[in-house]
Amino acid sequence: NAGVMQNPRHLVRRRGQEARLRCSPMKGHSHVYWYRQLPEEGLKFMVYLQKENIIDESGMPKERFSAEFPKEGPSILRIQQVVRGDSAAYFCASSKNRDSGNYGYTFGSGTRLTVV
Amino acid sequence: QQQVKQSPQSLIVQKGGISIINCAYENTAFDYFPWYQQFPGKGPALLIAIRPDVSEKKEGRFTISFNKSAKQFSLHIMDSQPGDSATYFCAAALTSGTYKYIFGTGTRLKVLA
């Protein structure tokens, strides 16, 4: 049973380009969360999605950032017109349906975005 | 308030010693408190978690102590080993609603051989 798969592991973008980060949740997990980790800091919530629905995007910057979790395929975090301040590690996590009583997340290994 | 305050920022412990990391939260509605372990270049991995209806939970060398009235919880690592050297994050969440985590700022633990 593969864990949460994120790709690419490392991504370098020039200022103004677009960054696309992908996340495939664990099999059987229907909840996807994206978190951002700045150097030497904790993880900050960005967005929570279920299939085809954004449930909570209260942590997403209002501009340039978007997320989706289509019916088929991975969840995508898209950052348009990247700036140096977007450089960070972006982690995806997935979890089972709450009815299972299991509240833990499983995190992927992250995508480290560097904007040059 | 949504903050979770974690201390210390860094910790050095001798092999075989006890590592203690503390967290404090403000929102009394939080009802799930996990601890995550993160090695360099890796994603956080769930270590142990507690609900507020118990005051202590132990799994192997790892123990969470929970003080509901003080709004504090702590991670104790008994018989610390060099392989425990990592960054540890506490978090708090509401199991109702969107269930997003509020993370502490992390503690970098180094266990000396």
PDB file of C-alpha atoms in Angstrom:
ATOM      1  CA  ASN A   1       0.000   0.000   0.000  1.00  0.00           C
ATOM      2  CA  ALA A   2       1.854   3.041  -1.247  1.00  0.00           C
ATOM      3  CA  GLY A   3       1.824   6.087   0.958  1.00  0.00           C
ATOM      4  CA  VAL A   4       0.905   9.589  -0.070  1.00  0.00           C
ATOM      5  CA  MET A   5       2.764  10.286  -3.304  1.00  0.00           C
ATOM      6  CA  GLN A   6       3.907  13.781  -4.122  1.00  0.00           C
ATOM      7  CA  ASN A   7       5.734  14.931  -7.199  1.00  0.00           C
ATOM      8  CA  PRO A   8       7.968  16.425  -8.114  1.00  0.00           C
ATOM      9  CA  ARG A   9      10.200  16.177  -5.046  1.00  0.00           C
ATOM     10  CA  HIS A  10      12.076  19.301  -6.055  1.00  0.00           C
ATOM     11  CA  LEU A  11      10.895  22.085  -8.322  1.00  0.00           C
ATOM     12  CA  VAL A  12      12.805  25.144  -9.433  1.00  0.00           C
ATOM     13  CA  ARG A  13      10.907  27.982 -11.051  1.00  0.00           C
ATOM     14  CA  ARG A  14      11.905  31.451 -12.176  1.00  0.00           C
ATOM     15  CA  ARG A  15       9.932  34.392 -10.862  1.00  0.00           C
ATOM     16  CA  GLY A  16       6.719  34.793 -12.822  1.00  0.00           C
ATOM     17  CA  GLN A  17       6.426  31.142 -13.891  1.00  0.00           C
ATOM     18  CA  GLU A  18       3.758  28.695 -12.782  1.00  0.00           C
ATOM     19  CA  ALA A  19       4.329  25.859 -10.330  1.00  0.00           C
ATOM     20  CA  ARG A  20       2.188  22.726 -10.334  1.00  0.00           C
ATOM     21  CA  LEU A  21       2.441  20.360  -7.402  1.00  0.00           C
ATOM     22  CA  ARG A  22       0.778  16.946  -7.477  1.00  0.00           C
ATOM     23  CA  CYS A  23      -0.476  14.716  -4.716  1.00  0.00           C
ATOM     24  CA  SER A  24      -1.963  11.237  -4.888  1.00  0.00           C
ATOM     25  CA  PRO A  25      -3.573  10.285  -1.560  1.00  0.00           C
ATOM     26  CA  MET A  26      -3.316   6.876   0.016  1.00  0.00           C
ATOM     27  CA  LYS A  27      -5.700   4.272  -1.308  1.00  0.00           C
ATOM     28  CA  GLY A  28      -9.009   4.552   0.493  1.00  0.00           C
ATOM     29  CA  HIS A  29      -8.360   8.093   1.705  1.00  0.00           C
ATOM     30  CA  SER A  30     -10.918  10.644   0.591  1.00  0.00           C
ATOM     31  CA  HIS A  31      -9.627  13.760   2.378  1.00  0.00           C
ATOM     32  CA  VAL A  32      -6.655  15.764   1.121  1.00  0.00           C
ATOM     33  CA  TYR A  33      -4.907  18.609   2.917  1.00  0.00           C
ATOM     34  CA  TRP A  34      -2.130  20.894   1.720  1.00  0.00           C
ATOM     35  CA  TYR A  35       0.322  22.499   4.142  1.00  0.00           C
ATOM     36  CA  ARG A  36       3.236  24.851   3.584  1.00  0.00           C
ATOM     37  CA  GLN A  37       6.440  24.772   5.613  1.00  0.00           C
ATOM     38  CA  LEU A  38       8.771  27.717   5.473  1.00  0.00           C
ATOM     39  CA  PRO A  39      12.408  27.156   6.506  1.00  0.00           C
ATOM     40  CA  GLU A  40      12.774  26.687  10.269  1.00  0.00           C
ATOM     41  CA  GLU A  41       9.020  27.013  10.779  1.00  0.00           C
ATOM     42  CA  GLY A  42       6.071  24.775  11.476  1.00  0.00           C
ATOM     43  CA  LEU A  43       3.510  23.671   8.948  1.00  0.00           C
ATOM     44  CA  LYS A  44       0.735  26.067   8.021  1.00  0.00           C
ATOM     45  CA  PHE A  45      -2.626  24.859   6.757  1.00  0.00           C
ATOM     46  CA  MET A  46      -3.518  25.960   3.255  1.00  0.00           C
ATOM     47  CA  VAL A  47      -6.506  24.039   1.930  1.00  0.00           C
ATOM     48  CA  TYR A  48      -8.696  20.988   2.560  1.00  0.00           C
ATOM     49  CA  LEU A  49     -10.341  19.140  -0.314  1.00  0.00           C
ATOM     50  CA  GLN A  50     -12.525  16.147  -0.958  1.00  0.00           C
ATOM     51  CA  LYS A  51     -13.149  14.735  -4.402  1.00  0.00           C
ATOM     52  CA  GLU A  52     -14.304  17.580  -6.680  1.00  0.00           C
ATOM     53  CA  ASN A  53     -14.881  19.898  -3.712  1.00  0.00           C
ATOM     54  CA  ILE A  54     -12.882  22.535  -1.882  1.00  0.00           C
ATOM     55  CA  ILE A  55     -14.040  22.309   1.713  1.00  0.00           C
ATOM     56  CA  ASP A  56     -11.827  24.878   3.431  1.00  0.00           C
ATOM     57  CA  GLU A  57      -9.382  27.213   1.702  1.00  0.00           C
ATOM     58  CA  SER A  58      -9.016  29.644   4.578  1.00  0.00           C
ATOM     59  CA  GLY A  59      -5.214  29.239   4.603  1.00  0.00           C
ATOM     60  CA  MET A  60      -4.693  29.895   0.911  1.00  0.00           C
ATOM     61  CA  PRO A  61      -3.434  33.274  -0.251  1.00  0.00           C
ATOM     62  CA  LYS A  62      -6.247  35.003  -2.077  1.00  0.00           C
ATOM     63  CA  GLU A  63      -4.275  35.520  -5.258  1.00  0.00           C
ATOM     64  CA  ARG A  64      -2.124  33.260  -7.430  1.00  0.00           C
ATOM     65  CA  PHE A  65      -2.864  30.066  -5.468  1.00  0.00           C
ATOM     66  CA  SER A  66      -5.476  27.470  -6.383  1.00  0.00           C
ATOM     67  CA  ALA A  67      -6.134  23.832  -5.611  1.00  0.00           C
ATOM     68  CA  GLU A  68      -8.233  21.062  -7.035  1.00  0.00           C
ATOM     69  CA  PHE A  69      -8.978  17.410  -6.399  1.00  0.00           C
ATOM     70  CA  PRO A  70     -10.702  16.063  -9.497  1.00  0.00           C
ATOM     71  CA  LYS A  71     -12.829  12.968  -9.684  1.00  0.00           C
ATOM     72  CA  GLU A  72     -10.001  11.179 -11.445  1.00  0.00           C
ATOM     73  CA  GLY A  73      -6.326  11.829 -10.866  1.00  0.00           C
ATOM     74  CA  PRO A  74      -4.220  13.526  -8.226  1.00  0.00           C
ATOM     75  CA  SER A  75      -4.855  16.676  -6.272  1.00  0.00           C
ATOM     76  CA  ILE A  76      -3.084  19.693  -7.775  1.00  0.00           C
ATOM     77  CA  LEU A  77      -1.797  22.791  -6.006  1.00  0.00           C
ATOM     78  CA  ARG A  78      -1.138  25.512  -8.549  1.00  0.00           C
ATOM     79  CA  ILE A  79       0.857  28.649  -7.915  1.00  0.00           C
ATOM     80  CA  GLN A  80       0.778  31.219 -10.674  1.00  0.00           C
ATOM     81  CA  GLN A  81       3.380  33.931 -11.221  1.00  0.00           C
ATOM     82  CA  VAL A  82       5.615  32.627  -8.465  1.00  0.00           C
ATOM     83  CA  VAL A  83       7.644  35.014  -6.314  1.00  0.00           C
ATOM     84  CA  ARG A  84      10.691  34.354  -4.125  1.00  0.00           C
ATOM     85  CA  GLY A  85       8.482  34.280  -1.024  1.00  0.00           C
ATOM     86  CA  ASP A  86       6.734  31.182  -2.378  1.00  0.00           C
ATOM     87  CA  SER A  87       9.924  29.162  -1.851  1.00  0.00           C
ATOM     88  CA  ALA A  88       8.999  26.531   0.731  1.00  0.00           C
ATOM     89  CA  ALA A  89       8.240  22.866   1.227  1.00  0.00           C
ATOM     90  CA  TYR A  90       4.676  21.995   0.326  1.00  0.00           C
ATOM     91  CA  PHE A  91       3.238  18.923   1.979  1.00  0.00           C
ATOM     92  CA  CYS A  92       0.141  17.016   1.093  1.00  0.00           C
ATOM     93  CA  ALA A  93      -1.615  14.823   3.632  1.00  0.00           C
ATOM     94  CA  SER A  94      -4.526  12.450   3.315  1.00  0.00           C
ATOM     95  CA  SER A  95      -6.862  10.831   5.783  1.00  0.00           C
ATOM     96  CA  LYS A  96      -9.687   8.349   5.891  1.00  0.00           C
ATOM     97  CA  ASN A  97     -13.323   9.138   6.351  1.00  0.00           C
ATOM     98  CA  ARG A  98     -13.936  10.363   9.916  1.00  0.00           C
ATOM     99  CA  ASP A  99     -16.450   7.619  10.551  1.00  0.00           C
ATOM    100  CA  SER A 100     -13.552   5.224  10.909  1.00  0.00           C
ATOM    101  CA  GLY A 101     -12.567   7.023  14.106  1.00  0.00           C
ATOM    102  CA  ASN A 102      -9.073   7.450  12.750  1.00  0.00           C
ATOM    103  CA  TYR A 103      -8.120  11.100  12.883  1.00  0.00           C
ATOM    104  CA  GLY A 104      -4.486  10.874  11.912  1.00  0.00           C
ATOM    105  CA  TYR A 105      -3.070  12.265   8.717  1.00  0.00           C
ATOM    106  CA  THR A 106      -0.528  10.565   6.529  1.00  0.00           C
ATOM    107  CA  PHE A 107       1.865  13.044   4.977  1.00  0.00           C
ATOM    108  CA  GLY A 108       3.738  12.772   1.738  1.00  0.00           C
ATOM    109  CA  SER A 109       7.445  13.550   1.450  1.00  0.00           C
ATOM    110  CA  GLY A 110       6.726  17.012   0.132  1.00  0.00           C
ATOM    111  CA  THR A 111       7.663  19.149  -2.835  1.00  0.00           C
ATOM    112  CA  ARG A 112      10.449  21.622  -2.237  1.00  0.00           C
ATOM    113  CA  LEU A 113       9.827  24.662  -4.383  1.00  0.00           C
ATOM    114  CA  THR A 114      12.657  27.057  -5.057  1.00  0.00           C
ATOM    115  CA  VAL A 115      11.946  30.297  -6.869  1.00  0.00           C
ATOM    116  CA  VAL A 116      14.993  31.896  -8.459  1.00  0.00           C
TER     117      VAL A 116
ATOM    118  CA  GLN B   1      -7.500  31.723  19.369  1.00  0.00           C
ATOM    119  CA  GLN B   2      -5.855  29.234  17.068  1.00  0.00           C
ATOM    120  CA  GLN B   3      -2.227  29.247  18.239  1.00  0.00           C
ATOM    121  CA  VAL B   4      -0.278  26.297  19.552  1.00  0.00           C
ATOM    122  CA  LYS B   5       2.897  27.285  21.372  1.00  0.00           C
ATOM    123  CA  GLN B   6       5.730  24.765  21.491  1.00  0.00           C
ATOM    124  CA  SER B   7       8.912  24.737  23.563  1.00  0.00           C
ATOM    125  CA  PRO B   8      11.813  24.392  23.616  1.00  0.00           C
ATOM    126  CA  GLN B   9      12.909  25.327  20.122  1.00  0.00           C
ATOM    127  CA  SER B  10      15.855  22.945  20.367  1.00  0.00           C
ATOM    128  CA  LEU B  11      16.897  20.249  22.787  1.00  0.00           C
ATOM    129  CA  ILE B  12      20.070  18.253  23.326  1.00  0.00           C
ATOM    130  CA  VAL B  13      19.851  15.047  25.374  1.00  0.00           C
ATOM    131  CA  GLN B  14      22.327  12.341  26.217  1.00  0.00           C
ATOM    132  CA  LYS B  15      21.652   8.826  25.012  1.00  0.00           C
ATOM    133  CA  GLY B  16      19.432   7.053  27.519  1.00  0.00           C
ATOM    134  CA  GLY B  17      18.032  10.287  28.894  1.00  0.00           C
ATOM    135  CA  ILE B  18      14.462  11.623  28.839  1.00  0.00           C
ATOM    136  CA  SER B  19      13.436  14.178  26.218  1.00  0.00           C
ATOM    137  CA  ILE B  20      10.515  16.428  27.140  1.00  0.00           C
ATOM    138  CA  ILE B  21       8.747  18.757  24.726  1.00  0.00           C
ATOM    139  CA  ASN B  22       5.868  20.966  25.783  1.00  0.00           C
ATOM    140  CA  CYS B  23       2.920  22.503  23.986  1.00  0.00           C
ATOM    141  CA  ALA B  24       0.167  24.873  25.044  1.00  0.00           C
ATOM    142  CA  TYR B  25      -3.027  25.686  23.216  1.00  0.00           C
ATOM    143  CA  GLU B  26      -5.691  28.345  23.574  1.00  0.00           C
ATOM    144  CA  ASN B  27      -8.840  27.019  21.939  1.00  0.00           C
ATOM    145  CA  THR B  28     -10.652  24.797  24.440  1.00  0.00           C
ATOM    146  CA  ALA B  29     -12.681  23.292  21.614  1.00  0.00           C
ATOM    147  CA  PHE B  30      -9.644  21.391  20.282  1.00  0.00           C
ATOM    148  CA  ASP B  31     -10.166  17.692  20.883  1.00  0.00           C
ATOM    149  CA  TYR B  32      -7.336  15.891  19.101  1.00  0.00           C
ATOM    150  CA  PHE B  33      -3.649  16.354  19.861  1.00  0.00           C
ATOM    151  CA  PRO B  34      -1.114  14.493  17.696  1.00  0.00           C
ATOM    152  CA  TRP B  35       2.658  14.553  17.727  1.00  0.00           C
ATOM    153  CA  TYR B  36       4.611  14.261  14.494  1.00  0.00           C
ATOM    154  CA  GLN B  37       8.239  13.354  13.918  1.00  0.00           C
ATOM    155  CA  GLN B  38      10.077  14.758  10.910  1.00  0.00           C
ATOM    156  CA  PHE B  39      13.497  13.781   9.612  1.00  0.00           C
ATOM    157  CA  PRO B  40      15.390  16.109   7.240  1.00  0.00           C
ATOM    158  CA  GLY B  41      14.019  15.956   3.715  1.00  0.00           C
ATOM    159  CA  LYS B  42      11.028  13.848   4.756  1.00  0.00           C
ATOM    160  CA  GLY B  43       7.400  14.472   5.504  1.00  0.00           C
ATOM    161  CA  PRO B  44       6.092  14.466   9.084  1.00  0.00           C
ATOM    162  CA  ALA B  45       5.110  11.053  10.417  1.00  0.00           C
ATOM    163  CA  LEU B  46       2.469  10.505  13.076  1.00  0.00           C
ATOM    164  CA  LEU B  47       4.094   9.391  16.306  1.00  0.00           C
ATOM    165  CA  ILE B  48       1.346   9.324  18.904  1.00  0.00           C
ATOM    166  CA  ALA B  49      -1.915  11.173  19.545  1.00  0.00           C
ATOM    167  CA  ILE B  50      -4.295  11.793  22.418  1.00  0.00           C
ATOM    168  CA  ARG B  51      -7.904  12.856  22.952  1.00  0.00           C
ATOM    169  CA  PRO B  52      -8.785  15.097  25.935  1.00  0.00           C
ATOM    170  CA  ASP B  53     -10.741  12.398  27.748  1.00  0.00           C
ATOM    171  CA  VAL B  54      -7.491  10.792  28.975  1.00  0.00           C
ATOM    172  CA  SER B  55      -4.574  12.345  30.843  1.00  0.00           C
ATOM    173  CA  GLU B  56      -1.829  10.098  29.536  1.00  0.00           C
ATOM    174  CA  LYS B  57      -1.119   7.787  26.631  1.00  0.00           C
ATOM    175  CA  LYS B  58       1.919   5.607  26.230  1.00  0.00           C
ATOM    176  CA  GLU B  59       3.246   3.820  23.157  1.00  0.00           C
ATOM    177  CA  GLY B  60       6.598   2.169  23.642  1.00  0.00           C
ATOM    178  CA  ARG B  61       9.138   4.809  24.671  1.00  0.00           C
ATOM    179  CA  PHE B  62       6.788   7.677  23.785  1.00  0.00           C
ATOM    180  CA  THR B  63       4.276   9.137  26.251  1.00  0.00           C
ATOM    181  CA  ILE B  64       1.861  12.038  25.919  1.00  0.00           C
ATOM    182  CA  SER B  65       0.806  13.770  29.123  1.00  0.00           C
ATOM    183  CA  PHE B  66      -2.295  15.925  28.839  1.00  0.00           C
ATOM    184  CA  ASN B  67      -3.480  18.605  31.260  1.00  0.00           C
ATOM    185  CA  LYS B  68      -6.887  19.812  30.150  1.00  0.00           C
ATOM    186  CA  SER B  69      -7.312  22.486  32.827  1.00  0.00           C
ATOM    187  CA  ALA B  70      -3.926  24.035  32.012  1.00  0.00           C
ATOM    188  CA  LYS B  71      -4.459  23.593  28.269  1.00  0.00           C
ATOM    189  CA  GLN B  72      -1.066  21.958  27.976  1.00  0.00           C
ATOM    190  CA  PHE B  73       0.289  18.679  26.688  1.00  0.00           C
ATOM    191  CA  SER B  74       3.748  17.242  26.461  1.00  0.00           C
ATOM    192  CA  LEU B  75       5.729  14.503  24.768  1.00  0.00           C
ATOM    193  CA  HIS B  76       8.146  12.413  26.789  1.00  0.00           C
ATOM    194  CA  ILE B  77      10.691  10.237  25.031  1.00  0.00           C
ATOM    195  CA  MET B  78      12.146   7.723  27.460  1.00  0.00           C
ATOM    196  CA  ASP B  79      15.574   6.169  26.949  1.00  0.00           C
ATOM    197  CA  SER B  80      16.286   8.603  24.105  1.00  0.00           C
ATOM    198  CA  GLN B  81      18.380   7.197  21.260  1.00  0.00           C
ATOM    199  CA  PRO B  82      20.485   8.873  18.551  1.00  0.00           C
ATOM    200  CA  GLY B  83      17.915   7.610  16.036  1.00  0.00           C
ATOM    201  CA  ASP B  84      15.330   9.821  17.752  1.00  0.00           C
ATOM    202  CA  SER B  85      17.205  12.906  16.545  1.00  0.00           C
ATOM    203  CA  ALA B  86      14.613  14.726  14.467  1.00  0.00           C
ATOM    204  CA  THR B  87      12.223  17.659  14.582  1.00  0.00           C
ATOM    205  CA  TYR B  88       9.057  17.104  16.581  1.00  0.00           C
ATOM    206  CA  PHE B  89       5.825  18.978  16.016  1.00  0.00           C
ATOM    207  CA  CYS B  90       2.779  19.065  18.227  1.00  0.00           C
ATOM    208  CA  ALA B  91      -0.587  19.921  16.746  1.00  0.00           C
ATOM    209  CA  ALA B  92      -4.186  20.484  17.765  1.00  0.00           C
ATOM    210  CA  ALA B  93      -7.369  19.924  15.814  1.00  0.00           C
ATOM    211  CA  LEU B  94     -11.137  19.905  16.018  1.00  0.00           C
ATOM    212  CA  THR B  95     -12.481  16.514  14.963  1.00  0.00           C
ATOM    213  CA  SER B  96     -15.710  18.192  13.953  1.00  0.00           C
ATOM    214  CA  GLY B  97     -15.654  20.678  11.113  1.00  0.00           C
ATOM    215  CA  THR B  98     -12.782  20.651   8.651  1.00  0.00           C
ATOM    216  CA  TYR B  99     -10.335  18.989  11.004  1.00  0.00           C
ATOM    217  CA  LYS B 100      -7.348  21.050   9.945  1.00  0.00           C
ATOM    218  CA  TYR B 101      -4.315  20.908  12.187  1.00  0.00           C
ATOM    219  CA  ILE B 102      -2.776  23.874  13.958  1.00  0.00           C
ATOM    220  CA  PHE B 103       0.901  23.005  14.336  1.00  0.00           C
ATOM    221  CA  GLY B 104       3.434  24.184  16.846  1.00  0.00           C
ATOM    222  CA  THR B 105       6.675  25.655  15.560  1.00  0.00           C
ATOM    223  CA  GLY B 106       8.683  22.489  16.146  1.00  0.00           C
ATOM    224  CA  THR B 107      11.455  21.266  18.436  1.00  0.00           C
ATOM    225  CA  ARG B 108      14.751  20.115  16.991  1.00  0.00           C
ATOM    226  CA  LEU B 109      15.954  17.217  19.137  1.00  0.00           C
ATOM    227  CA  LYS B 110      19.524  15.977  19.094  1.00  0.00           C
ATOM    228  CA  VAL B 111      20.415  12.864  21.064  1.00  0.00           C
ATOM    229  CA  LEU B 112      24.117  12.487  21.705  1.00  0.00           C
ATOM    230  CA  ALA B 113      25.641   9.042  21.447  1.00  0.00           C
TER     231      ALA B 113
END
